Tab-separated table of C-alpha atoms in Angstrom:
chain	number	residue	atom	x	y	z
L	2	UNK	CA	0.618	19.217	-5.256
L	3	UNK	CA	1.234	15.717	-6.677
L	4	UNK	CA	-1.843	13.522	-6.703
L	5	UNK	CA	-2.850	9.944	-7.416
L	6	UNK	CA	-6.135	8.954	-9.003
L	7	UNK	CA	-9.250	8.814	-6.828
L	8	UNK	CA	-11.094	5.488	-7.092
L	9	UNK	CA	-14.871	5.427	-6.821
L	10	UNK	CA	-15.678	5.829	-3.088
L	11	UNK	CA	-18.135	2.920	-3.016
L	12	UNK	CA	-15.439	0.627	-4.444
L	13	UNK	CA	-12.943	1.908	-1.893
L	14	UNK	CA	-15.246	1.162	1.029
L	15	UNK	CA	-16.018	-2.337	-0.220
L	16	UNK	CA	-12.382	-3.092	-1.029
L	17	UNK	CA	-11.054	-2.035	2.388
L	18	UNK	CA	-13.747	-4.065	4.153
L	19	UNK	CA	-13.011	-7.120	2.006
L	20	UNK	CA	-9.247	-6.875	2.461
L	21	UNK	CA	-9.568	-6.409	6.205
L	22	UNK	CA	-11.841	-9.451	6.466
L	23	UNK	CA	-9.355	-11.448	4.402
L	24	UNK	CA	-6.716	-10.490	6.996
L	25	UNK	CA	-8.987	-11.608	9.856
L	26	UNK	CA	-9.536	-15.011	8.264
L	27	UNK	CA	-5.848	-15.401	7.359
L	28	UNK	CA	-4.637	-14.561	10.890
L	29	UNK	CA	-7.167	-16.920	12.443
L	30	UNK	CA	-5.701	-19.859	10.522
L	31	UNK	CA	-2.098	-19.246	11.659
L	32	UNK	CA	-0.837	-21.623	14.344
L	33	UNK	CA	1.118	-20.464	17.416
L	34	UNK	CA	4.230	-21.940	15.811
L	35	UNK	CA	3.675	-19.969	12.625
L	36	UNK	CA	3.047	-16.768	14.563
L	37	UNK	CA	6.342	-17.231	16.416
L	38	UNK	CA	8.386	-17.506	13.200
L	39	UNK	CA	10.440	-14.524	12.028
L	40	UNK	CA	8.704	-12.407	9.440
L	41	UNK	CA	10.308	-10.897	6.357
L	42	UNK	CA	10.309	-7.521	8.098
L	43	UNK	CA	13.465	-7.131	10.179
L	44	UNK	CA	12.874	-7.354	13.920
L	45	UNK	CA	9.293	-8.577	13.706
L	46	UNK	CA	7.954	-12.085	14.069
L	47	UNK	CA	4.722	-13.039	12.264
L	48	UNK	CA	2.664	-12.253	15.367
L	49	UNK	CA	4.021	-8.695	15.387
L	50	UNK	CA	3.318	-8.379	11.668
L	51	UNK	CA	-0.300	-9.409	12.267
L	52	UNK	CA	-0.317	-6.903	15.123
L	53	UNK	CA	0.853	-4.236	12.714
L	54	UNK	CA	-2.095	-4.962	10.449
L	55	UNK	CA	-4.292	-4.392	13.513
L	56	UNK	CA	-2.371	-1.162	14.133
L	57	UNK	CA	-3.140	0.103	10.609
L	58	UNK	CA	-6.827	-0.629	11.206
L	59	UNK	CA	-6.711	0.929	14.664
L	60	UNK	CA	-5.502	4.200	13.128
L	61	UNK	CA	-9.023	4.727	11.769
L	62	UNK	CA	-10.289	4.842	15.349
L	63	UNK	CA	-7.329	6.800	16.690
L	64	UNK	CA	-7.379	9.489	13.992
L	65	UNK	CA	-11.127	9.959	14.321
L	66	UNK	CA	-10.565	11.024	17.905
L	67	UNK	CA	-8.024	13.712	16.957
L	68	UNK	CA	-8.754	17.301	15.939
L	69	UNK	CA	-8.436	18.119	12.246
L	70	UNK	CA	-5.874	20.840	11.579
L	71	UNK	CA	-3.098	21.757	9.185
L	72	UNK	CA	-2.692	21.669	5.424
L	73	UNK	CA	-4.704	18.994	3.670
L	74	UNK	CA	-2.666	16.005	2.493
L	75	UNK	CA	-3.095	13.762	-0.515
L	76	UNK	CA	-2.501	10.021	-0.752
L	77	UNK	CA	0.780	10.808	-2.546
L	78	UNK	CA	1.993	12.753	0.502
L	79	UNK	CA	1.320	9.788	2.737
L	80	UNK	CA	2.843	7.253	0.345
L	81	UNK	CA	6.125	9.061	-0.016
L	82	UNK	CA	6.448	10.157	3.641
L	83	UNK	CA	5.889	6.774	5.291
L	84	UNK	CA	9.622	6.105	5.955
L	85	UNK	CA	9.760	9.157	8.245
L	86	UNK	CA	7.264	7.560	10.619
L	87	UNK	CA	8.876	4.124	10.901
L	88	UNK	CA	10.040	4.491	14.510
L	89	UNK	CA	6.636	5.690	15.735
L	90	UNK	CA	4.860	2.928	13.791
L	91	UNK	CA	7.137	0.260	15.261
L	92	UNK	CA	6.513	1.531	18.786
L	93	UNK	CA	2.771	1.757	18.283
L	94	UNK	CA	2.642	-1.737	16.818
L	95	UNK	CA	4.586	-3.268	19.694
L	96	UNK	CA	2.367	-1.507	22.217
L	97	UNK	CA	-0.792	-2.922	20.652
L	98	UNK	CA	0.698	-6.404	20.492
L	99	UNK	CA	1.717	-6.177	24.175
L	100	UNK	CA	-1.838	-5.101	25.011
L	101	UNK	CA	-3.205	-8.238	23.331
L	102	UNK	CA	-5.081	-6.438	20.575
L	103	UNK	CA	-7.418	-8.653	18.545
L	104	UNK	CA	-7.436	-7.921	14.808
L	105	UNK	CA	-11.057	-9.001	14.358
L	106	UNK	CA	-12.201	-6.581	17.067
L	107	UNK	CA	-10.302	-3.669	15.520
L	108	UNK	CA	-11.845	-4.392	12.120
L	109	UNK	CA	-15.342	-4.567	13.584
L	110	UNK	CA	-14.965	-1.211	15.340
L	111	UNK	CA	-13.385	0.454	12.299
L	112	UNK	CA	-16.191	-0.737	10.040
L	113	UNK	CA	-18.760	0.775	12.433
L	114	UNK	CA	-16.921	4.092	12.454
L	115	UNK	CA	-16.753	4.210	8.631
L	116	UNK	CA	-20.520	4.667	8.495
L	117	UNK	CA	-20.214	7.974	10.391
L	118	UNK	CA	-18.014	9.595	7.739
L	119	UNK	CA	-18.898	10.983	4.354
L	120	UNK	CA	-16.414	10.466	1.543
L	121	UNK	CA	-15.372	14.157	1.502
L	122	UNK	CA	-15.234	14.578	5.291
L	123	UNK	CA	-11.759	15.324	6.645
L	124	UNK	CA	-10.019	13.059	9.154
L	125	UNK	CA	-6.769	13.731	10.979
L	126	UNK	CA	-3.651	12.044	9.601
L	127	UNK	CA	0.017	12.000	10.577
L	128	UNK	CA	1.001	14.055	7.544
L	129	UNK	CA	-2.040	16.372	7.457
L	130	UNK	CA	-5.826	15.933	7.304
L	131	UNK	CA	-7.156	13.832	4.452
L	132	UNK	CA	-10.511	13.284	2.803
L	133	UNK	CA	-11.998	10.170	4.340
L	134	UNK	CA	-12.124	8.261	1.049
L	135	UNK	CA	-8.414	9.045	0.504
L	136	UNK	CA	-7.670	7.912	4.052
L	137	UNK	CA	-9.372	4.596	3.303
L	138	UNK	CA	-7.241	4.282	0.164
L	139	UNK	CA	-4.184	4.541	2.397
L	140	UNK	CA	-5.615	1.737	4.560
L	141	UNK	CA	-6.069	-0.388	1.432
L	142	UNK	CA	-2.440	0.123	0.444
L	143	UNK	CA	-1.319	-0.791	3.969
L	144	UNK	CA	-3.527	-3.877	4.036
L	145	UNK	CA	-2.311	-5.040	0.628
L	146	UNK	CA	1.404	-4.450	1.197
L	147	UNK	CA	1.292	-6.253	4.536
L	148	UNK	CA	-0.771	-9.076	3.123
L	149	UNK	CA	2.115	-9.661	0.754
L	150	UNK	CA	4.524	-9.434	3.700
L	151	UNK	CA	2.542	-12.169	5.428
L	152	UNK	CA	2.485	-14.316	2.314
L	153	UNK	CA	6.238	-14.031	1.920
L	154	UNK	CA	6.772	-14.699	5.636
L	155	UNK	CA	4.567	-17.776	5.984
L	156	UNK	CA	4.649	-19.222	2.489
L	157	UNK	CA	0.850	-19.322	2.600
L	158	UNK	CA	-0.957	-17.544	-0.226
L	159	UNK	CA	-3.018	-14.534	0.827
L	160	UNK	CA	-6.529	-14.263	-0.683
L	161	UNK	CA	-6.294	-10.648	-1.858
L	162	UNK	CA	-9.468	-8.790	-2.695
L	163	UNK	CA	-9.023	-8.047	-6.421
L	164	UNK	CA	-10.208	-4.450	-6.155
L	165	UNK	CA	-7.874	-3.797	-3.202
L	166	UNK	CA	-4.979	-5.197	-5.228
L	167	UNK	CA	-5.956	-3.045	-8.209
L	168	UNK	CA	-6.271	0.130	-6.135
L	169	UNK	CA	-2.875	-0.468	-4.539
L	170	UNK	CA	-1.115	-1.072	-7.842
L	171	UNK	CA	-2.682	2.043	-9.391
L	172	UNK	CA	-1.864	4.268	-6.419
L	173	UNK	CA	1.772	3.179	-6.487
L	174	UNK	CA	1.981	3.568	-10.264
L	175	UNK	CA	0.451	7.030	-10.066
L	176	UNK	CA	2.915	7.919	-7.314
L	177	UNK	CA	5.775	6.950	-9.609
L	178	UNK	CA	4.362	9.156	-12.376
L	179	UNK	CA	4.001	12.042	-9.921
L	180	UNK	CA	7.421	11.577	-8.345
L	181	UNK	CA	9.271	11.207	-11.660
L	182	UNK	CA	7.128	13.079	-14.208
L	183	UNK	CA	7.797	12.622	-17.886
L	184	UNK	CA	6.820	10.661	-20.964
L	185	UNK	CA	9.918	8.708	-21.921
L	186	UNK	CA	9.121	5.479	-20.018
L	187	UNK	CA	5.900	3.528	-19.924
L	188	UNK	CA	5.444	1.531	-16.725
L	189	UNK	CA	3.010	-1.343	-17.229
L	190	UNK	CA	1.554	-3.491	-14.461
L	191	UNK	CA	-1.108	-5.577	-16.203
L	192	UNK	CA	-3.978	-5.878	-15.815
L	193	UNK	CA	-4.273	-2.899	-13.497
L	194	UNK	CA	-2.074	0.024	-14.520
L	195	UNK	CA	-0.028	1.728	-17.204
L	196	UNK	CA	1.530	5.151	-16.632
L	197	UNK	CA	4.209	7.261	-18.234
L	198	UNK	CA	7.111	8.651	-16.235
L	199	UNK	CA	10.744	9.845	-16.359
L	200	UNK	CA	11.827	12.950	-18.221
L	201	UNK	CA	13.147	12.549	-21.759
L	202	UNK	CA	12.006	12.317	-25.374
L	203	UNK	CA	8.250	11.964	-25.720
L	204	UNK	CA	6.839	9.266	-28.003
L	205	UNK	CA	3.779	10.079	-30.089
L	206	UNK	CA	2.657	6.786	-31.595
L	207	UNK	CA	3.168	3.040	-31.376
L	208	UNK	CA	5.184	1.287	-28.685
L	209	UNK	CA	7.250	3.665	-26.517
L	210	UNK	CA	11.056	3.317	-26.834
L	211	UNK	CA	11.336	2.586	-23.099
L	212	UNK	CA	8.962	0.071	-21.528
L	213	UNK	CA	8.990	-1.537	-18.082
L	214	UNK	CA	6.520	-4.311	-17.370
L	215	UNK	CA	5.958	-6.575	-14.381
L	216	UNK	CA	3.309	-8.446	-12.395
L	217	UNK	CA	1.309	-6.704	-9.647
L	218	UNK	CA	3.098	-8.387	-6.715
L	219	UNK	CA	6.524	-7.517	-8.142
L	220	UNK	CA	5.510	-3.883	-8.520
L	221	UNK	CA	4.171	-3.742	-4.964
L	222	UNK	CA	7.389	-5.257	-3.595
L	223	UNK	CA	9.596	-2.838	-5.534
L	224	UNK	CA	7.515	0.218	-4.676
L	225	UNK	CA	7.311	-0.720	-0.991
L	226	UNK	CA	10.991	-1.540	-0.661
L	227	UNK	CA	10.525	-5.269	-0.202
L	228	UNK	CA	12.669	-6.067	-3.246
L	229	UNK	CA	15.465	-4.212	-4.978
L	230	UNK	CA	15.564	-3.481	-8.694
L	231	UNK	CA	18.656	-5.689	-9.008
L	232	UNK	CA	16.894	-8.594	-7.326
L	233	UNK	CA	13.867	-8.243	-9.591
L	234	UNK	CA	16.055	-8.158	-12.677
L	235	UNK	CA	18.168	-11.121	-11.528
L	236	UNK	CA	15.014	-13.157	-10.984
L	237	UNK	CA	13.629	-12.117	-14.400
L	238	UNK	CA	10.562	-10.574	-12.754
L	239	UNK	CA	10.820	-7.369	-14.763
L	240	UNK	CA	10.841	-6.913	-18.536
L	241	UNK	CA	12.683	-3.668	-19.286
L	242	UNK	CA	13.578	-2.366	-22.739
L	243	UNK	CA	15.177	0.898	-23.771
L	244	UNK	CA	18.032	3.074	-22.539
L	245	UNK	CA	15.893	4.802	-19.879
L	246	UNK	CA	14.082	1.709	-18.612
L	247	UNK	CA	16.097	1.432	-15.404
L	248	UNK	CA	14.012	2.650	-12.467
L	249	UNK	CA	16.297	1.724	-9.589
L	250	UNK	CA	17.189	5.301	-8.649
L	251	UNK	CA	13.497	6.132	-8.151
L	252	UNK	CA	12.590	3.198	-5.945
L	253	UNK	CA	11.277	2.456	-3.411
L	254	UNK	CA	8.370	4.891	-3.174
L	255	UNK	CA	7.438	3.976	0.389
L	256	UNK	CA	8.975	1.970	3.217
């Protein structure tokens, strides 16, 4: 079963709390006019996007109330299966927004619930039960990807928690290595990640013949389907060298 690295549980808990609180503060500063503007996600205004962040936090409460059954899932399973749940996620988000959900309240309740779980305890998840620390990693990825969605939608910089950003970049890089195993391409996302992927000749020393390098936000946007490979290349956001350094057929990893 493909896997991504497991960050230290204490760092995961602190990072998810910090990123959630950053979302609470960010949302509180948005004006009604800004909330009514279209977001970069088709069919959602900024208010609905903020509501979706609340939805991703609310899942901690909702999943805790469900029975644990089925084959255990890894973070990789969740990352690569997210497009299959898009309709249910959209409906759930709109329902919470219609109910007047308050992001700060959802975060407060989720943080209380976190104390009841050990890192290795299992919690129900859409794609199979997960270890609680892995489930929190999925919440970090959600919070980080949608923070970038908000930043792109409003033009206002999001104050990412550095550890949350690092965990997200590494999870997505590991997912690429797991999805397209090999040693012919080195994917670099400084300062957080460097992995090898894509089948082909293996290098043994020095600089690999095929290298792809980009900034963290660019990698997140490519992996999450917010930007195409062609767009990133046209905007000179990716440095790619070598015959195999074209990753477009493997992206996005999630949706």
